[in-house]
Coordinates of C-alpha atoms and ligand atoms in Angstrom, one line a residue:
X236 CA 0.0 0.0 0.0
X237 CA 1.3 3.2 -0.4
X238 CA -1.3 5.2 1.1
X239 CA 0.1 9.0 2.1
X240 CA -1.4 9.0 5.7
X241 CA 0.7 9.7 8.7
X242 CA -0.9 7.2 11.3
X243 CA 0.3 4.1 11.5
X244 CA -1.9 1.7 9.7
X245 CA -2.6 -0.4 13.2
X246 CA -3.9 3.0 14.7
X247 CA -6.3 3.1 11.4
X248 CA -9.7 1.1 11.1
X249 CA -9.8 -1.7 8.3
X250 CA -12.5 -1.3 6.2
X251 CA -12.4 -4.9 4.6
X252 CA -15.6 -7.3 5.6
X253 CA -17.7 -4.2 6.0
X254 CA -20.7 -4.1 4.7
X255 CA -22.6 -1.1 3.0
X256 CA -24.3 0.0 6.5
X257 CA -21.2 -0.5 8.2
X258 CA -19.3 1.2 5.6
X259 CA -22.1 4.3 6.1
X260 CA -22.0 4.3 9.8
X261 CA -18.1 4.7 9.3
X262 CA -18.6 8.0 6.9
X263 CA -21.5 9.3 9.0
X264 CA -18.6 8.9 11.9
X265 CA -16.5 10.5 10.2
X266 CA -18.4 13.7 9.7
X267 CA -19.3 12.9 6.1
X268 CA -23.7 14.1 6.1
X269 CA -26.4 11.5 6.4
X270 CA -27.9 12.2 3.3
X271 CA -25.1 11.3 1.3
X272 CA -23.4 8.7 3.3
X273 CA -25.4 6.0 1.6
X274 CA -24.6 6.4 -1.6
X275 CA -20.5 7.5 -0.7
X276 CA -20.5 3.9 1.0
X277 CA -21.8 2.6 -2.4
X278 CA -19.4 3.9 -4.0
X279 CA -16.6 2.7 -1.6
X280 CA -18.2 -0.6 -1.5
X281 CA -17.7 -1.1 -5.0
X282 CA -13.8 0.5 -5.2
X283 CA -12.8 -2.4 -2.6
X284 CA -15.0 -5.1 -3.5
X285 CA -15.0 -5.1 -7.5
X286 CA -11.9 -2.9 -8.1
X287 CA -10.0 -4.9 -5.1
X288 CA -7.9 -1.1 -4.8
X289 CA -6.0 -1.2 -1.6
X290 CA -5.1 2.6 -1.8
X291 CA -8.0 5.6 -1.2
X292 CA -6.2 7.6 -3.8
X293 CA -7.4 5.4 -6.3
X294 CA -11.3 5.9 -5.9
X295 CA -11.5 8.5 -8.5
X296 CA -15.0 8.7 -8.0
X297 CA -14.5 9.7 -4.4
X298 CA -13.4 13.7 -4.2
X299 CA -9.6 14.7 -3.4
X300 CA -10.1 16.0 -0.2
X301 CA -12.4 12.4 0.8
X302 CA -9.9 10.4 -0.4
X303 CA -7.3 12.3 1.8
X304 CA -9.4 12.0 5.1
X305 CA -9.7 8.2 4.5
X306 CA -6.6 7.2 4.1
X307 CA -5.8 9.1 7.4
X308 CA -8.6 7.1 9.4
X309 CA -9.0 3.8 7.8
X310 CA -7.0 1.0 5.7
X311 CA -7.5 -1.8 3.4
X312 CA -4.8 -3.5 4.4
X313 CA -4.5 -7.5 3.7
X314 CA -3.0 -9.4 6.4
X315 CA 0.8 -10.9 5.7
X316 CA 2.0 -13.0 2.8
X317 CA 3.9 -15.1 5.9
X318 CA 4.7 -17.5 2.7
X319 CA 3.1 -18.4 -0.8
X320 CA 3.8 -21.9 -2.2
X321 CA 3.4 -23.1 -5.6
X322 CA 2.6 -27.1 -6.6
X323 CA 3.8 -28.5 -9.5
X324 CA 0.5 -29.0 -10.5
X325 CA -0.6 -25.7 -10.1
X326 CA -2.0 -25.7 -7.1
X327 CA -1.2 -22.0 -5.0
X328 CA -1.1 -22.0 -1.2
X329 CA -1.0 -18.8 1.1
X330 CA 0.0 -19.2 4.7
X331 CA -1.8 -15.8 5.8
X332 CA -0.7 -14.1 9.2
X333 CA -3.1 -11.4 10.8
X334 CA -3.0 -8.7 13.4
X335 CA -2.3 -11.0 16.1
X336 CA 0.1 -13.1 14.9
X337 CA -2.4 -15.9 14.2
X338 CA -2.2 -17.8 11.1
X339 CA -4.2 -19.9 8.8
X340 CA -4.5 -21.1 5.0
X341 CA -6.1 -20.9 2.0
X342 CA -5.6 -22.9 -1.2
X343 CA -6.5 -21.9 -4.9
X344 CA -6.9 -24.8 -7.0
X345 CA -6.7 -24.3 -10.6
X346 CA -8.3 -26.2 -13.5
X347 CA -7.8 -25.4 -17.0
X348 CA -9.6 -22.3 -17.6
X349 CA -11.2 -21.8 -14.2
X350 CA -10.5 -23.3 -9.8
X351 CA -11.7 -23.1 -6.6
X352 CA -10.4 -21.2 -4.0
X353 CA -10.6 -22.8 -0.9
X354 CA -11.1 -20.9 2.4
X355 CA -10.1 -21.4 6.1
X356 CA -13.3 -20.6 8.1
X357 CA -11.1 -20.4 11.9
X358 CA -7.3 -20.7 13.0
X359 CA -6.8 -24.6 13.8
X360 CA -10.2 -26.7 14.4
X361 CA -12.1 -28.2 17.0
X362 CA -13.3 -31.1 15.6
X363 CA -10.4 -33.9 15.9
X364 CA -11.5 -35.9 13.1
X365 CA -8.9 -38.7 13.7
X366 CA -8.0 -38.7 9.7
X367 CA -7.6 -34.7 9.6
X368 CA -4.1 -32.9 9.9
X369 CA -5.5 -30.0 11.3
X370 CA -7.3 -31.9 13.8
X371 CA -4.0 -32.3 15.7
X372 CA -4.0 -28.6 16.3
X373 CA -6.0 -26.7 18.9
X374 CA -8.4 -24.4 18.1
X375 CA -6.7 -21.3 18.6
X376 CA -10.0 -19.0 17.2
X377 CA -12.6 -18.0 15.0
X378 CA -11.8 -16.3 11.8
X379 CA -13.8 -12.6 11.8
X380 CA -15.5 -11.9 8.4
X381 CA -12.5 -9.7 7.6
X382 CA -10.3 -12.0 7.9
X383 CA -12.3 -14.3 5.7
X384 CA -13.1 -11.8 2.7
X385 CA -9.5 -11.1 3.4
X386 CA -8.0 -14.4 2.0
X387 CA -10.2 -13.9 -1.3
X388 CA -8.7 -10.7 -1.6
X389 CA -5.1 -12.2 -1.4
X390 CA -5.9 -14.5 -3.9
X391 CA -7.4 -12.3 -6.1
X392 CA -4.3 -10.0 -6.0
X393 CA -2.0 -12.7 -6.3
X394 CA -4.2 -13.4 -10.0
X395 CA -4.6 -9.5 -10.6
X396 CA -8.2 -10.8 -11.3
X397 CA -9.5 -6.9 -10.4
X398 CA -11.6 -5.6 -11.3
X399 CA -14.3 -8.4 -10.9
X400 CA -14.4 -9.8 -14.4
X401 CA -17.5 -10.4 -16.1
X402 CA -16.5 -14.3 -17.4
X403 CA -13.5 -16.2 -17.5
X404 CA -12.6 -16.0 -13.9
X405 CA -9.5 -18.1 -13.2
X406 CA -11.0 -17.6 -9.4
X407 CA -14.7 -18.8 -10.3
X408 CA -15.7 -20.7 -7.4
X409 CA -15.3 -20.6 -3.5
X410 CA -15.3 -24.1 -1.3
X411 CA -15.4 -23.2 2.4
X412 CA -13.1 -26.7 2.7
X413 CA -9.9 -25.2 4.4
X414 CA -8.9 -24.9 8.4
X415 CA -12.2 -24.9 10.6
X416 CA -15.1 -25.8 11.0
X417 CA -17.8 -23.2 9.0
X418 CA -20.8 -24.2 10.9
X419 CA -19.2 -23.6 14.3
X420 CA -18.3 -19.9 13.2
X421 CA -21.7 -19.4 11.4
X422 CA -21.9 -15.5 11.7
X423 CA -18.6 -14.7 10.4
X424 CA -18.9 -16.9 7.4
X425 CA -22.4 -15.8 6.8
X426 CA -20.9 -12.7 6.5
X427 CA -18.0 -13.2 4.7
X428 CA -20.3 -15.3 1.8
X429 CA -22.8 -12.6 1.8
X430 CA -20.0 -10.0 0.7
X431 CA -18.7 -12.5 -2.0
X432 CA -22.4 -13.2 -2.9
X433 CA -22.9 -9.4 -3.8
X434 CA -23.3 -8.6 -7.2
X435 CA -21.4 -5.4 -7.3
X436 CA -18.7 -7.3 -5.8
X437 CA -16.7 -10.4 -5.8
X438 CA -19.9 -11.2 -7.6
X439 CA -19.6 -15.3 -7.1
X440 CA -22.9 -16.9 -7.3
X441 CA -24.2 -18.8 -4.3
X442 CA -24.5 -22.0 -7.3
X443 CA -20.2 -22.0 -7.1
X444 CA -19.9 -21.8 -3.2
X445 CA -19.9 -25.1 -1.3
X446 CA -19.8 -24.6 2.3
X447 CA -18.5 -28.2 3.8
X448 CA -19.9 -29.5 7.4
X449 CA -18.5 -32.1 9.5
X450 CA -22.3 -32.6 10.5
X451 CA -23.5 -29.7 12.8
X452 CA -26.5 -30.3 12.4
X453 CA -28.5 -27.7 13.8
X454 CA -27.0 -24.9 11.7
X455 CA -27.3 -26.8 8.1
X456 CA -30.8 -25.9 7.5
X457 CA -30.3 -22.0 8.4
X458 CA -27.2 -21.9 6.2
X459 CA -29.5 -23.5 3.8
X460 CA -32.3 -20.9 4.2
X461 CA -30.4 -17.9 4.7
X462 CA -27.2 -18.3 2.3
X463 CA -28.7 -21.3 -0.4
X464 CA -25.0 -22.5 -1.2
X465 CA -24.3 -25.7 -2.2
X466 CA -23.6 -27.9 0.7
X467 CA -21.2 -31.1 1.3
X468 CA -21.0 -32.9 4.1
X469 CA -17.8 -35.1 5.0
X470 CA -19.6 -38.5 5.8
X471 CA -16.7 -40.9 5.9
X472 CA -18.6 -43.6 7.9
X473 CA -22.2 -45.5 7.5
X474 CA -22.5 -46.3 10.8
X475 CA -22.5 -44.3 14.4
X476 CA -19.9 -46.6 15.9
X477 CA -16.8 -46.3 13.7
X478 CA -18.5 -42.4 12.7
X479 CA -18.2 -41.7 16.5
X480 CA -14.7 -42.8 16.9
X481 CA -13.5 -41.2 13.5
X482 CA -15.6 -38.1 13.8
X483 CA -16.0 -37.4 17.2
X484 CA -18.7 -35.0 16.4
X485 CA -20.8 -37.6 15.4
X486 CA -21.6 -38.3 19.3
X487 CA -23.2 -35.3 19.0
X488 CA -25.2 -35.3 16.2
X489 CA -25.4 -39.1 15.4
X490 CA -26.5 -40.0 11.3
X491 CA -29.9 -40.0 11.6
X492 CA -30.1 -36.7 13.0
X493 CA -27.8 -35.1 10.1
X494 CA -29.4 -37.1 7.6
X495 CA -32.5 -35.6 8.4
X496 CA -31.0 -32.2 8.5
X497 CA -29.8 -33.0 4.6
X498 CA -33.2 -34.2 3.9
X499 CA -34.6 -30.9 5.0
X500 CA -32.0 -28.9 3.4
X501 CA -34.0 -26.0 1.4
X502 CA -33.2 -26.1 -2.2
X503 CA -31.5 -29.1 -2.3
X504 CA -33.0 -30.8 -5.7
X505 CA -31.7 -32.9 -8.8
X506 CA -30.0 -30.0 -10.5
X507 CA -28.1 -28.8 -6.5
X508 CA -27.1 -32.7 -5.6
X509 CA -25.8 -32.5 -2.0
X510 CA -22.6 -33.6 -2.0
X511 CA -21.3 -36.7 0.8
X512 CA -17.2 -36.1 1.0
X513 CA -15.8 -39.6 1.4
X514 CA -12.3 -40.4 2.8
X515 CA -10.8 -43.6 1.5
X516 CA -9.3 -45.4 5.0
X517 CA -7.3 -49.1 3.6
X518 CA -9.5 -51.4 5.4
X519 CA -11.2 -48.9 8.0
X520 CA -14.7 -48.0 5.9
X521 CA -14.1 -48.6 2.1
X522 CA -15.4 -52.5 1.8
X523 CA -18.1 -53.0 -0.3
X524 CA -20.6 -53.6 2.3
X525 CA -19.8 -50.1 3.2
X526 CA -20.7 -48.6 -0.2
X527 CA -23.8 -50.5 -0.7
X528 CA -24.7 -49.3 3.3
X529 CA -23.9 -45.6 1.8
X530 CA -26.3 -46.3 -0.8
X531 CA -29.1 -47.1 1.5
X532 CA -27.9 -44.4 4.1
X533 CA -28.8 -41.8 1.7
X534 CA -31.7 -43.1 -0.1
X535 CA -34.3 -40.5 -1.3
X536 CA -31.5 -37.3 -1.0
X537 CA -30.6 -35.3 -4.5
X538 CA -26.7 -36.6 -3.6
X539 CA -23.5 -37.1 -5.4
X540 CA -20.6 -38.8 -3.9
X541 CA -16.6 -37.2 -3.7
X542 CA -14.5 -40.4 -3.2
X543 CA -11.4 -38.5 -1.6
X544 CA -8.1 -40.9 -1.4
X545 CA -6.8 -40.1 1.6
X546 CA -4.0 -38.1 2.0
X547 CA -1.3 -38.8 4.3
X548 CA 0.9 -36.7 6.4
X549 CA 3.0 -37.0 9.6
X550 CA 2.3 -39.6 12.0
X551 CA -1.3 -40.4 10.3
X552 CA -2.6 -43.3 12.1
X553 CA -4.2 -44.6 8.9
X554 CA -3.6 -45.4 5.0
X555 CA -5.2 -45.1 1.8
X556 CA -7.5 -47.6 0.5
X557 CA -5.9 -49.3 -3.0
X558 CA -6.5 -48.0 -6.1
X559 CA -8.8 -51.4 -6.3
X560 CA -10.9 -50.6 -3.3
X561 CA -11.8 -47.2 -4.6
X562 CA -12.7 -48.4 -7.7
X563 CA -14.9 -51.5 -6.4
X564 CA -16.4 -48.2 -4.3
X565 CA -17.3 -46.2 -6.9
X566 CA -18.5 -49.0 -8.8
X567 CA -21.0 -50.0 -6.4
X568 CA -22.2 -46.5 -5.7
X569 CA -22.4 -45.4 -9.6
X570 CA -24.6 -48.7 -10.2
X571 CA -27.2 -47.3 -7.9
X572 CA -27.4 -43.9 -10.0
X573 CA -25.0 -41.5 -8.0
X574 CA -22.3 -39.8 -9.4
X575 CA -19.0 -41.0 -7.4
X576 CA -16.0 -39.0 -8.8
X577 CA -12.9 -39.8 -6.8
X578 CA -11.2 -36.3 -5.9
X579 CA -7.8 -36.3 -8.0
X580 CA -5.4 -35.1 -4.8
X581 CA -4.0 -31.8 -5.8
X582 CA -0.9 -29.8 -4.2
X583 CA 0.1 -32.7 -2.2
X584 CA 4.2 -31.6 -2.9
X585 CA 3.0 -28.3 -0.7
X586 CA 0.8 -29.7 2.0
X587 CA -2.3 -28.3 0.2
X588 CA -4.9 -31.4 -0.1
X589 CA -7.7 -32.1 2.0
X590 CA -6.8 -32.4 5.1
X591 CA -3.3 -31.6 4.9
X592 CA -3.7 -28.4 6.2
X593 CA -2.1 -27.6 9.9
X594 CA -0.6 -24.3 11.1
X595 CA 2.3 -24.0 13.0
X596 CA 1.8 -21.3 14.8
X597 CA 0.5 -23.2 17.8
X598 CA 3.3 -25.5 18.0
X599 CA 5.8 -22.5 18.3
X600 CA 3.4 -21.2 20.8
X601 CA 3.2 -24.7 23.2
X602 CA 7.0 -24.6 23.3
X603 CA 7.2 -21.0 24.3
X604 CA 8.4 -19.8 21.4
X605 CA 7.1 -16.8 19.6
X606 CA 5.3 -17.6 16.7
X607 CA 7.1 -16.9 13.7
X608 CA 7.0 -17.9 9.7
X609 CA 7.4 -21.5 9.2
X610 CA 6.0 -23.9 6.9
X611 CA 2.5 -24.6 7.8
X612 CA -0.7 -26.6 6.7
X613 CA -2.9 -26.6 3.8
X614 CA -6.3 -27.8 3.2
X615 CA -8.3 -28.8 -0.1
X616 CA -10.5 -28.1 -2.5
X617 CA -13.0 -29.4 -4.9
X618 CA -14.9 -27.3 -7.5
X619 CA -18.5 -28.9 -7.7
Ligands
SAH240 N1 -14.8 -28.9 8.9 C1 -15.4 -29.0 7.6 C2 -14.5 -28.3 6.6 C3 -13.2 -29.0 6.3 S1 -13.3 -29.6 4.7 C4 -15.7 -30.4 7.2 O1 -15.3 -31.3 7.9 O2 -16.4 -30.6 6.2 C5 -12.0 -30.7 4.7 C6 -12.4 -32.0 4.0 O3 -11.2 -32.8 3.9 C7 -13.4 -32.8 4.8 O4 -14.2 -33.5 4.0 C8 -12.4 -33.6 5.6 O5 -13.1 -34.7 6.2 C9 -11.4 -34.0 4.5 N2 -10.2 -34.6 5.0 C10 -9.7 -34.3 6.2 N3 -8.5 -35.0 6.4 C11 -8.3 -35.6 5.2 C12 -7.2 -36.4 4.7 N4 -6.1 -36.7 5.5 N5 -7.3 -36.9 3.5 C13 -8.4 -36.6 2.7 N6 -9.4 -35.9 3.1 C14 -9.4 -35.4 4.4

C-alpha cells in the first residue's frame, strides 16, 4: 500500500468485511452528512469489492479531499503473505498471518480455464477428526468476516483478477473446505459469503460456493435458508460406531439426525445434488458392504458422492485404500445412480490437499516460542 497517511496503519480502522451499512456508519462517523453517506458507501463498497484497490487515492469517483481524510482514518490493508507456495500441478497456497500473529491457509486450486479457491473458516479446528491434519491442532480461534473476505482478496491480487471480471474467472468458485469448522463460526462466514455473494462485488454466485460441514446439524438448515449455497458434508462412515470414533462429532449429532437435516435442506434438488465427502481409510470404511450401506444411508436425497483418497501426512494413524478398493467403491455406488467422482489429490508436494492443512503457529506457541513464519498446513478443494 502506499497510502500517504501519517498514522500508522494499526492505529487506522480496516474497512475490509464491512458491509454497506457499516461502511455508512463509518462515513456518517467520520463527519461525512447522512444524506449522502449512503450512496458515498456505495461507491466505496464497490472500489474495494469489485476494483480490489488497496489505496484511497485510487477511488477517483470519491473527491480529493475524501480520499485524503480516509486514508488518514481507515485502511485496506490485507494481512501478511507469511509464505506463498506453488505445486507443481498448479495448485497455490497462502500461509496468511493477521494482526495477532495468528495464522491460517487458504488454497486456490486451478483447473484449465477456471478453480476453486478454498477458504479457512477459523485458525486450527475443533473437531479432531482422527484422519484430519488440522485436527491435531488446537483451536486457537474464530476467523472474523474480515479475515475471511481477506483471504479472497489475497488470492485475487495474487491473480490481478481486479476488477471483478464479467466471465473467464481463473477464481470462479469458492469451497469453504480449508482450516475450521464453518458451521461452528456461522456468523462470520455468513458474512463473509454474503459480501462474495454481492453482485457489485466479488460477484460469485451462491451456485459456485460449497460450504463443507463435518455434520453440525443444527445450523445446516439456516445456512440452507439464509445463504442457499451448495452444501457437502464429510460422511466418511455409514455407521455411528466407527462415525463416532472417527468423527468425534458424530456423538453429538449421530447419522440419523444429520441425515434428516440434509433431507430438509432448502433447495436441495436434482440439478443442487448435496454432496457426501468420502475419505478412503485401507480397510477402516471402504469395503463394499460399506458402499452399498452408503447407498441405503442416503436413499431418497438429490446426492452425489466425492470419493477422496486419503491423503497422508505425519504420524497419520491410517492409509489409503488401493486403487482397487476405490474403484470396487465407486462401482458399487455409480450402479445405484449417484455420481461418485474420486477427488484427484492436488498440491500434495506443498501440504495443500484435503486435510493436509495444519498451522504451525501453535506448536511455536506450546514450546514457548514466539510464533514466527514456518512452513505450515494446507487444506483442499473441490470445485463442484
Ligand atoms: N470442517 C469442515 C470443513 C473442512 S473440509 C468439514 O469437515 O467438512 C476438509 C475436508 O477434507 C473434509 O471433508 C475432511 O473430512 C477431509 N479430510 C480431512 N483430512 C483428510 C485427509 N487426510 N485426506 C483426505 N481428506 C481429508
Amino acid at each position: 500500500m502506499n497510502e500517504t497517511s501519517t498514522s500508522p496503519a494499526h492505529e487506522r480502522t480496516n474497512l475490509i468485511g464491512m458491509d454497506r451499512a457499516e461502511l455508512a456508519c463509518q462515513l456518517v462517523a467520520m463527519g461525512e452528512p447522512e444524506k449522502g453517506a449512503k450512496l458515498r458507501a456505495k461507491q466505496l463498497w464497490h472500489w474495494i469489492y469489485h476494483h480490489g484497490v488497496a489505496d484511497f487515492s485510487e477511488m477517483t469517483t470519491l473527491n480529493g479531499p475524501l480520499r485524503e481524510t480516509l486514508a488518514e482514518r481507515f485502511t485496506l490493508a490485507r494481512p501478511d503473505v507469511a509464505r506463498e507456495q506453488r505445486s507443481e500441478d498448479g495448485t497455490r497456497k497462502w500461509l496468511l498471518r493477521f494482526e495477532d500473529g495468528q495464522e491460517a491457509e487458504s488454497v486456490f486450486i486451478p483447473e484449465e480455464d477456471r478453480g476453486a479457491l478454498c477458504l479457512s473458516s477459523q485458525v486450527g479446528c475443533t473437531l479432531t477428526c482422527k484422519f484430519c491434519h488440522t485436527g491435531t491442532q488446537r483451536l486457537v480461534r474464530n476467523l472474523g468476516a474480515r479475515e475471511i473476505v481477506s483471504q479472497f482478496l489475497v488470492a485475487r491480487d495474487s491473480y490481478d483478477e481486479w476488477p471483478t471480471p464479467q466471465d473467464g474467472r481463473m477464481i470462479s468458485n469458492i469451497v469453504m473446505m480449508g482450516m475450521g469448522e464453518p458451521l461452528f463460526n456461522y456468523d462470520n462466514v455468513a458474512k463473509a459469503i454474503q459480501i462474495a455473494m454481492d453482485p457489485e462485488g466479488f460477484s460469485i454466485s451462491r451456485r459456485r460456493i460449497t460450504l463443507s460441514t463435518a455434520g453440525v446439524a443444527p445450523m445446516i438448515e439456516r445456512c440452507g435458508a439464509e445463504l442457499g449455497v451448495n452444501l457437502a458434508i464429510s460422511l466418511h462412515a455409514v455407521e455411528d460406531d466407527l462415525r463416532d470414533e472417527i468423527m468425534p462429532i458424530n456423538r453429538k449429532y449421530p447419522l440419523a439426525q444429520l441425515l434428516e437435516a440434509c433431507r430438509r435442506y432448502p433447495r436441495a434438488s436434482n440439478a443442487r445434488r448435496i454432496t457426501f465427502e468420502y475419505v478412503m481409510l485401507k480397510g477402516v470404511n471402504d469395503s463394499p458392504a460399506d458402499a452399498k450401506a452408503l447407498v441405503q444411508l442416503i436413499a431418497g436425497i438429490p446426492a452425489k458422492i466425492n470419493l477422496i483418497p486419503f491423503n497422508a501426512w505425519p504420524g497419520a494413524p491410517y492409509e489409503c485404500s488401493s486403487p482397487e478398493a476405490i474403484d470396487q467403491f465407486a462401482a458399487i455406488v455409480n450402479k445405484a445412480g449417484y455420481s461418485a467422482p474420486v477427488r484427484a489429490p492436488r498440491g500434495r508436494d506443498i501440504l495443500a490437499a484435503c486435510g493436509q492443512l495444519r498451522s504451525e503457529s501453535v506448536k511455536a506457541r506450546r514450546s514457548g516460542q514466539p510464533s514466527k513464519p514456518r512452513p505450515a498446513p494446507a487444506p483442499q478443494a473441490a470445485i463442484s
